């Protein structure tokens, strides 16, 4: 299993890190059988699992419930849990309470969106022995401030700030940093500027690892197709066909067959 120490080694060895989101027990069991390096219980679960408009609606209760389910299913994986909306903006004590709850739900680390203003809390959490993954670029918890899901760091000043933010996160003690929706070249610059691995989503091929939302990569929602997404399956079609087949069999009295019934 990958751990905080091996993350940095993987960067030095130029050995890319793979991460995928996971929100529930049954998919965690499947992912536990794969070679995927780590699982993220992302606050995107508010959108993907609960149908909310944005990650702003993820609560600590939701994050704890999903984290515990994932950890029960993926016993051999390094599981990172997202600190939900505003849990990092109410002072160190409240932030630490949230960290405690997620770690006691079974997480191996927490992920925090934002840079400069989170540095003090991050340093405190790391000092307390909890690994922290940073997250900069497009930070969906700040969607209302960013004016939508837009590529970040296109202007020179914004790009320089992003590089500076990454350095601040490294200094604060982050073991890895997610870079979301930034230009390819900036993904490379940030990755070269820090000693800890960067994990990109829509940040080009030159980051030290890649993360995708599981439901996106398996094609659960055909209507969601951002530029950075590659689909590896068409689960939407697979599930529709399977359930359609079941429905047809039931209505045509072809299910259950004799061998599927108790004598
Ligand atoms: O919540 C999430 O799924 C994430 C990834 C997109 C990195 O933060």
mmCIF file of C-alpha atoms and ligand atoms in Angstrom:
data_model
loop_
_atom_site.group_PDB
_atom_site.id
_atom_site.type_symbol
_atom_site.label_atom_id
_atom_site.label_comp_id
_atom_site.label_asym_id
_atom_site.label_seq_id
_atom_site.Cartn_x
_atom_site.Cartn_y
_atom_site.Cartn_z
ATOM 1 C CA UNK A 1 0.000 0.000 0.000
ATOM 2 C CA UNK A 2 1.207 3.502 -0.829
ATOM 3 C CA UNK A 3 1.828 5.717 2.207
ATOM 4 C CA UNK A 4 2.889 9.286 2.911
ATOM 5 C CA UNK A 5 6.588 8.410 2.687
ATOM 6 C CA UNK A 6 6.234 6.546 -0.605
ATOM 7 C CA UNK A 7 4.332 9.437 -2.233
ATOM 8 C CA UNK A 8 7.497 11.563 -2.331
ATOM 9 C CA UNK A 9 9.616 8.602 -3.450
ATOM 10 C CA UNK A 10 7.253 7.979 -6.345
ATOM 11 C CA UNK A 11 7.862 11.540 -7.542
ATOM 12 C CA UNK A 12 11.634 11.133 -7.305
ATOM 13 C CA UNK A 13 11.396 7.879 -9.265
ATOM 14 C CA UNK A 14 9.123 9.539 -11.851
ATOM 15 C CA UNK A 15 6.589 6.825 -11.113
ATOM 16 C CA UNK A 16 3.118 8.317 -11.629
ATOM 17 C CA UNK A 17 0.478 8.077 -8.894
ATOM 18 C CA UNK A 18 -3.102 7.058 -9.706
ATOM 19 C CA UNK A 19 -6.056 8.145 -7.610
ATOM 20 C CA UNK A 20 -9.782 7.745 -8.110
ATOM 21 C CA UNK A 21 -12.781 8.878 -6.113
ATOM 22 C CA UNK A 22 -14.762 6.306 -4.169
ATOM 23 C CA UNK A 23 -17.878 6.907 -2.120
ATOM 24 C CA UNK A 24 -19.385 3.575 -1.118
ATOM 25 C CA UNK A 25 -18.753 0.040 0.071
ATOM 26 C CA UNK A 26 -19.487 -1.937 -3.086
ATOM 27 C CA UNK A 27 -17.277 0.134 -5.377
ATOM 28 C CA UNK A 28 -14.572 0.212 -2.679
ATOM 29 C CA UNK A 29 -14.545 -3.595 -2.715
ATOM 30 C CA UNK A 30 -14.022 -3.573 -6.481
ATOM 31 C CA UNK A 31 -11.331 -0.874 -6.328
ATOM 32 C CA UNK A 32 -9.556 -2.790 -3.566
ATOM 33 C CA UNK A 33 -8.890 -5.562 -6.118
ATOM 34 C CA UNK A 34 -7.240 -3.121 -8.549
ATOM 35 C CA UNK A 35 -3.737 -1.617 -8.621
ATOM 36 C CA UNK A 36 -5.061 1.926 -8.102
ATOM 37 C CA UNK A 37 -2.711 3.712 -5.673
ATOM 38 C CA UNK A 38 -5.183 5.606 -3.523
ATOM 39 C CA UNK A 39 -8.850 6.428 -3.080
ATOM 40 C CA UNK A 40 -10.375 9.836 -2.516
ATOM 41 C CA UNK A 41 -13.647 10.196 -0.674
ATOM 42 C CA UNK A 42 -14.192 13.501 -2.449
ATOM 43 C CA UNK A 43 -16.829 16.015 -1.481
ATOM 44 C CA UNK A 44 -17.939 15.610 -5.115
ATOM 45 C CA UNK A 45 -20.099 12.891 -3.557
ATOM 46 C CA UNK A 46 -22.616 15.659 -2.790
ATOM 47 C CA UNK A 47 -23.123 16.006 -6.550
ATOM 48 C CA UNK A 48 -22.525 12.448 -7.753
ATOM 49 C CA UNK A 49 -24.243 10.507 -4.963
ATOM 50 C CA UNK A 50 -26.767 12.990 -3.622
ATOM 51 C CA UNK A 51 -27.674 15.047 -6.692
ATOM 52 C CA UNK A 52 -26.783 18.469 -5.293
ATOM 53 C CA UNK A 53 -25.686 21.320 -7.570
ATOM 54 C CA UNK A 54 -22.233 21.683 -6.022
ATOM 55 C CA UNK A 55 -19.821 20.355 -3.399
ATOM 56 C CA UNK A 56 -20.886 23.198 -1.100
ATOM 57 C CA UNK A 57 -23.648 20.841 0.063
ATOM 58 C CA UNK A 58 -21.328 18.133 1.382
ATOM 59 C CA UNK A 59 -21.553 17.974 5.176
ATOM 60 C CA UNK A 60 -19.229 16.428 7.729
ATOM 61 C CA UNK A 61 -21.891 13.813 8.488
ATOM 62 C CA UNK A 62 -21.992 12.780 4.797
ATOM 63 C CA UNK A 63 -18.205 12.677 4.563
ATOM 64 C CA UNK A 64 -17.938 10.507 7.688
ATOM 65 C CA UNK A 65 -20.606 8.056 6.550
ATOM 66 C CA UNK A 66 -19.099 7.608 3.084
ATOM 67 C CA UNK A 67 -15.521 7.453 4.397
ATOM 68 C CA UNK A 68 -16.407 4.675 6.845
ATOM 69 C CA UNK A 69 -18.163 2.695 4.089
ATOM 70 C CA UNK A 70 -15.177 3.048 1.731
ATOM 71 C CA UNK A 71 -12.677 2.034 4.399
ATOM 72 C CA UNK A 72 -14.730 -1.087 5.199
ATOM 73 C CA UNK A 73 -14.633 -2.078 1.525
ATOM 74 C CA UNK A 74 -11.062 -1.090 0.639
ATOM 75 C CA UNK A 75 -9.017 -2.457 3.503
ATOM 76 C CA UNK A 76 -5.751 -2.370 1.525
ATOM 77 C CA UNK A 77 -5.953 1.155 0.144
ATOM 78 C CA UNK A 78 -4.734 4.562 1.301
ATOM 79 C CA UNK A 79 -7.982 6.516 1.703
ATOM 80 C CA UNK A 80 -8.053 10.314 1.684
ATOM 81 C CA UNK A 81 -11.189 12.130 2.890
ATOM 82 C CA UNK A 82 -12.160 15.650 1.848
ATOM 83 C CA UNK A 83 -12.652 18.280 4.531
ATOM 84 C CA UNK A 84 -16.100 19.611 3.562
ATOM 85 C CA UNK A 85 -17.177 23.189 2.897
ATOM 86 C CA UNK A 86 -16.143 25.722 5.580
ATOM 87 C CA UNK A 87 -14.840 23.150 8.058
ATOM 88 C CA UNK A 88 -11.405 24.746 7.578
ATOM 89 C CA UNK A 89 -12.577 28.313 7.967
ATOM 90 C CA UNK A 90 -13.949 28.318 11.505
ATOM 91 C CA UNK A 91 -10.711 28.315 13.428
ATOM 92 C CA UNK A 92 -8.166 25.693 14.382
ATOM 93 C CA UNK A 93 -10.280 24.017 17.060
ATOM 94 C CA UNK A 94 -13.303 23.386 14.834
ATOM 95 C CA UNK A 95 -11.009 22.332 11.993
ATOM 96 C CA UNK A 96 -9.243 19.835 14.273
ATOM 97 C CA UNK A 97 -12.610 18.449 15.447
ATOM 98 C CA UNK A 98 -13.544 17.747 11.812
ATOM 99 C CA UNK A 99 -10.153 16.127 11.166
ATOM 100 C CA UNK A 100 -10.645 13.921 14.221
ATOM 101 C CA UNK A 101 -14.061 12.764 12.990
ATOM 102 C CA UNK A 102 -12.784 11.889 9.496
ATOM 103 C CA UNK A 103 -9.708 10.078 10.801
ATOM 104 C CA UNK A 104 -11.829 8.160 13.320
ATOM 105 C CA UNK A 105 -14.131 7.192 10.447
ATOM 106 C CA UNK A 106 -11.048 5.407 9.078
ATOM 107 C CA UNK A 107 -9.390 7.865 6.661
ATOM 108 C CA UNK A 108 -5.607 7.717 6.225
ATOM 109 C CA UNK A 109 -5.357 11.424 5.372
ATOM 110 C CA UNK A 110 -7.486 14.505 4.730
ATOM 111 C CA UNK A 111 -7.621 16.827 1.717
ATOM 112 C CA UNK A 112 -8.070 20.582 2.072
ATOM 113 C CA UNK A 113 -8.972 23.083 -0.663
ATOM 114 C CA UNK A 114 -7.159 26.425 -0.816
ATOM 115 C CA UNK A 115 -3.672 27.637 -0.035
ATOM 116 C CA UNK A 116 -2.415 30.682 1.868
ATOM 117 C CA UNK A 117 -5.298 31.080 4.275
ATOM 118 C CA UNK A 118 -5.232 27.359 5.107
ATOM 119 C CA UNK A 119 -1.475 27.136 5.743
ATOM 120 C CA UNK A 120 -1.717 27.635 9.509
ATOM 121 C CA UNK A 121 -4.420 24.994 9.929
ATOM 122 C CA UNK A 122 -2.587 22.565 7.639
ATOM 123 C CA UNK A 123 0.649 22.975 9.627
ATOM 124 C CA UNK A 124 -1.313 22.329 12.827
ATOM 125 C CA UNK A 125 -2.962 19.184 11.445
ATOM 126 C CA UNK A 126 0.344 17.814 10.134
ATOM 127 C CA UNK A 127 2.012 18.620 13.473
ATOM 128 C CA UNK A 128 -0.745 16.587 15.136
ATOM 129 C CA UNK A 129 0.259 13.590 13.013
ATOM 130 C CA UNK A 130 -2.395 13.667 10.308
ATOM 131 C CA UNK A 131 -1.267 13.699 6.658
ATOM 132 C CA UNK A 132 -2.779 16.496 4.551
ATOM 133 C CA UNK A 133 -3.238 16.633 0.780
ATOM 134 C CA UNK A 134 -3.596 20.150 -0.640
ATOM 135 C CA UNK A 135 -5.909 21.166 -3.494
ATOM 136 C CA UNK A 136 -5.439 24.298 -5.628
ATOM 137 C CA UNK A 137 -6.413 25.583 -9.069
ATOM 138 C CA UNK A 138 -10.132 25.141 -9.538
ATOM 139 C CA UNK A 139 -11.392 24.633 -6.002
ATOM 140 C CA UNK A 140 -15.073 23.697 -6.312
ATOM 141 C CA UNK A 141 -15.917 24.777 -2.747
ATOM 142 C CA UNK A 142 -15.203 28.365 -3.916
ATOM 143 C CA UNK A 143 -17.299 28.020 -7.050
ATOM 144 C CA UNK A 144 -19.405 31.066 -6.231
ATOM 145 C CA UNK A 145 -16.301 33.198 -5.956
ATOM 146 C CA UNK A 146 -14.700 31.744 -9.101
ATOM 147 C CA UNK A 147 -17.805 32.361 -11.215
ATOM 148 C CA UNK A 148 -18.230 28.773 -12.353
ATOM 149 C CA UNK A 149 -16.134 25.765 -13.389
ATOM 150 C CA UNK A 150 -13.433 27.648 -15.305
ATOM 151 C CA UNK A 151 -9.812 26.841 -16.064
ATOM 152 C CA UNK A 152 -7.648 28.681 -13.512
ATOM 153 C CA UNK A 153 -4.221 30.331 -13.790
ATOM 154 C CA UNK A 154 -4.438 31.441 -17.408
ATOM 155 C CA UNK A 155 -3.122 34.963 -16.675
ATOM 156 C CA UNK A 156 0.524 35.362 -15.705
ATOM 157 C CA UNK A 157 -0.240 36.860 -12.290
ATOM 158 C CA UNK A 158 -2.677 34.038 -11.476
ATOM 159 C CA UNK A 159 -0.169 31.438 -12.646
ATOM 160 C CA UNK A 160 2.583 32.894 -10.452
ATOM 161 C CA UNK A 161 0.213 32.951 -7.470
ATOM 162 C CA UNK A 162 -0.624 29.307 -8.055
ATOM 163 C CA UNK A 163 3.063 28.352 -8.028
ATOM 164 C CA UNK A 164 3.508 30.357 -4.836
ATOM 165 C CA UNK A 165 0.450 28.668 -3.298
ATOM 166 C CA UNK A 166 1.866 25.234 -4.065
ATOM 167 C CA UNK A 167 5.135 26.180 -2.333
ATOM 168 C CA UNK A 168 3.184 27.413 0.703
ATOM 169 C CA UNK A 169 1.308 24.108 0.872
ATOM 170 C CA UNK A 170 4.567 22.172 0.721
ATOM 171 C CA UNK A 171 6.029 24.362 3.458
ATOM 172 C CA UNK A 172 2.937 23.817 5.602
ATOM 173 C CA UNK A 173 3.595 20.063 5.349
ATOM 174 C CA UNK A 174 1.251 18.730 2.639
ATOM 175 C CA UNK A 175 2.408 15.324 1.379
ATOM 176 C CA UNK A 176 0.793 15.861 -2.054
ATOM 177 C CA UNK A 177 -1.174 18.539 -3.904
ATOM 178 C CA UNK A 178 -4.162 18.173 -6.231
ATOM 179 C CA UNK A 179 -4.050 20.566 -9.207
ATOM 180 C CA UNK A 180 -7.470 20.991 -10.760
ATOM 181 C CA UNK A 181 -8.240 22.533 -14.180
ATOM 182 C CA UNK A 182 -5.150 24.548 -14.985
ATOM 183 C CA UNK A 183 -3.232 24.861 -18.274
ATOM 184 C CA UNK A 184 -0.884 22.029 -19.185
ATOM 185 C CA UNK A 185 2.245 24.244 -18.943
ATOM 186 C CA UNK A 186 1.290 25.502 -15.492
ATOM 187 C CA UNK A 187 0.700 21.910 -14.345
ATOM 188 C CA UNK A 188 4.315 21.249 -15.341
ATOM 189 C CA UNK A 189 5.679 24.440 -13.697
ATOM 190 C CA UNK A 190 3.913 23.786 -10.393
ATOM 191 C CA UNK A 191 5.047 20.157 -10.391
ATOM 192 C CA UNK A 192 8.666 21.226 -10.911
ATOM 193 C CA UNK A 193 8.411 23.944 -8.245
ATOM 194 C CA UNK A 194 7.603 21.569 -5.374
ATOM 195 C CA UNK A 195 9.217 18.448 -3.956
ATOM 196 C CA UNK A 196 5.919 16.762 -3.116
ATOM 197 C CA UNK A 197 3.900 15.015 -5.830
ATOM 198 C CA UNK A 198 1.160 16.873 -7.682
ATOM 199 C CA UNK A 199 -1.938 14.965 -8.707
ATOM 200 C CA UNK A 200 -3.738 16.515 -11.644
ATOM 201 C CA UNK A 201 -7.299 16.576 -12.860
ATOM 202 C CA UNK A 202 -7.503 18.624 -16.031
ATOM 203 C CA UNK A 203 -3.925 19.781 -15.410
ATOM 204 C CA UNK A 204 -2.173 18.000 -18.292
ATOM 205 C CA UNK A 205 0.130 14.968 -18.445
ATOM 206 C CA UNK A 206 3.149 16.457 -16.643
ATOM 207 C CA UNK A 207 1.841 16.326 -13.083
ATOM 208 C CA UNK A 208 3.143 13.520 -10.856
ATOM 209 C CA UNK A 209 -0.163 11.670 -10.847
ATOM 210 C CA UNK A 210 -3.724 11.796 -12.102
ATOM 211 C CA UNK A 211 -7.116 11.636 -10.423
ATOM 212 C CA UNK A 212 -10.565 11.174 -11.932
ATOM 213 C CA UNK A 213 -14.024 10.818 -10.475
ATOM 214 C CA UNK A 214 -14.856 7.096 -10.686
ATOM 215 C CA UNK A 215 -18.343 7.686 -12.063
ATOM 216 C CA UNK A 216 -16.918 9.868 -14.830
ATOM 217 C CA UNK A 217 -14.246 7.410 -15.913
ATOM 218 C CA UNK A 218 -16.693 4.511 -16.041
ATOM 219 C CA UNK A 219 -19.226 6.575 -18.014
ATOM 220 C CA UNK A 220 -22.095 6.707 -15.535
ATOM 221 C CA UNK A 221 -23.364 10.054 -16.844
ATOM 222 C CA UNK A 222 -23.244 10.441 -20.646
ATOM 223 C CA UNK A 223 -24.100 14.145 -20.339
ATOM 224 C CA UNK A 224 -20.959 14.995 -18.371
ATOM 225 C CA UNK A 225 -18.022 15.273 -20.750
ATOM 226 C CA UNK A 226 -15.414 17.898 -19.802
ATOM 227 C CA UNK A 227 -12.376 18.137 -22.067
ATOM 228 C CA UNK A 228 -10.038 16.421 -19.595
ATOM 229 C CA UNK A 229 -12.187 13.314 -19.165
ATOM 230 C CA UNK A 230 -11.369 9.942 -20.712
ATOM 231 C CA UNK A 231 -14.073 7.307 -20.357
ATOM 232 C CA UNK A 232 -12.914 3.724 -19.865
ATOM 233 C CA UNK A 233 -16.359 2.109 -19.864
ATOM 234 C CA UNK A 234 -19.991 2.792 -20.602
ATOM 235 C CA UNK A 235 -21.632 1.834 -17.337
ATOM 236 C CA UNK A 236 -24.701 3.885 -18.162
ATOM 237 C CA UNK A 237 -25.448 1.599 -21.111
ATOM 238 C CA UNK A 238 -24.423 -1.529 -19.192
ATOM 239 C CA UNK A 239 -26.788 -0.831 -16.281
ATOM 240 C CA UNK A 240 -29.644 0.274 -18.557
ATOM 241 C CA UNK A 241 -29.317 -2.925 -20.586
ATOM 242 C CA UNK A 242 -29.052 -5.162 -17.515
ATOM 243 C CA UNK A 243 -32.102 -3.638 -15.819
ATOM 244 C CA UNK A 244 -33.974 -3.575 -19.135
ATOM 245 C CA UNK A 245 -33.240 -7.292 -19.544
ATOM 246 C CA UNK A 246 -34.506 -8.027 -16.035
ATOM 247 C CA UNK A 247 -37.671 -6.025 -16.646
ATOM 248 C CA UNK A 248 -38.351 -7.854 -19.931
ATOM 249 C CA UNK A 249 -37.806 -11.254 -18.323
ATOM 250 C CA UNK A 250 -40.143 -10.435 -15.443
ATOM 251 C CA UNK A 251 -42.915 -9.079 -17.657
ATOM 252 C CA UNK A 252 -42.559 -11.981 -20.116
ATOM 253 C CA UNK A 253 -42.548 -14.470 -17.208
ATOM 254 C CA UNK A 254 -39.072 -15.694 -18.172
ATOM 255 C CA UNK A 255 -37.678 -14.997 -14.701
ATOM 256 C CA UNK A 256 -37.329 -16.797 -12.386
ATOM 257 C CA UNK A 257 -36.719 -20.136 -14.094
ATOM 258 C CA UNK A 258 -37.215 -23.411 -12.289
ATOM 259 C CA UNK A 259 -33.502 -23.653 -11.381
ATOM 260 C CA UNK A 260 -33.763 -20.225 -9.769
ATOM 261 C CA UNK A 261 -36.514 -21.240 -7.356
ATOM 262 C CA UNK A 262 -36.475 -23.251 -4.095
ATOM 263 C CA UNK A 263 -38.051 -26.692 -4.284
HETATM 264 O O1 LIG B 1 -14.113 15.952 -4.614
HETATM 265 C C1 LIG B 1 -13.451 15.502 -5.552
HETATM 266 O O2 LIG B 1 -13.869 14.585 -6.266
HETATM 267 C C2 LIG B 1 -12.143 16.088 -5.816
HETATM 268 C C3 LIG B 1 -11.411 15.641 -7.027
HETATM 269 C C4 LIG B 1 -12.017 16.215 -8.243
HETATM 270 C C5 LIG B 1 -9.964 15.937 -6.946
HETATM 271 O O3 LIG B 1 -11.714 16.912 -5.080
#
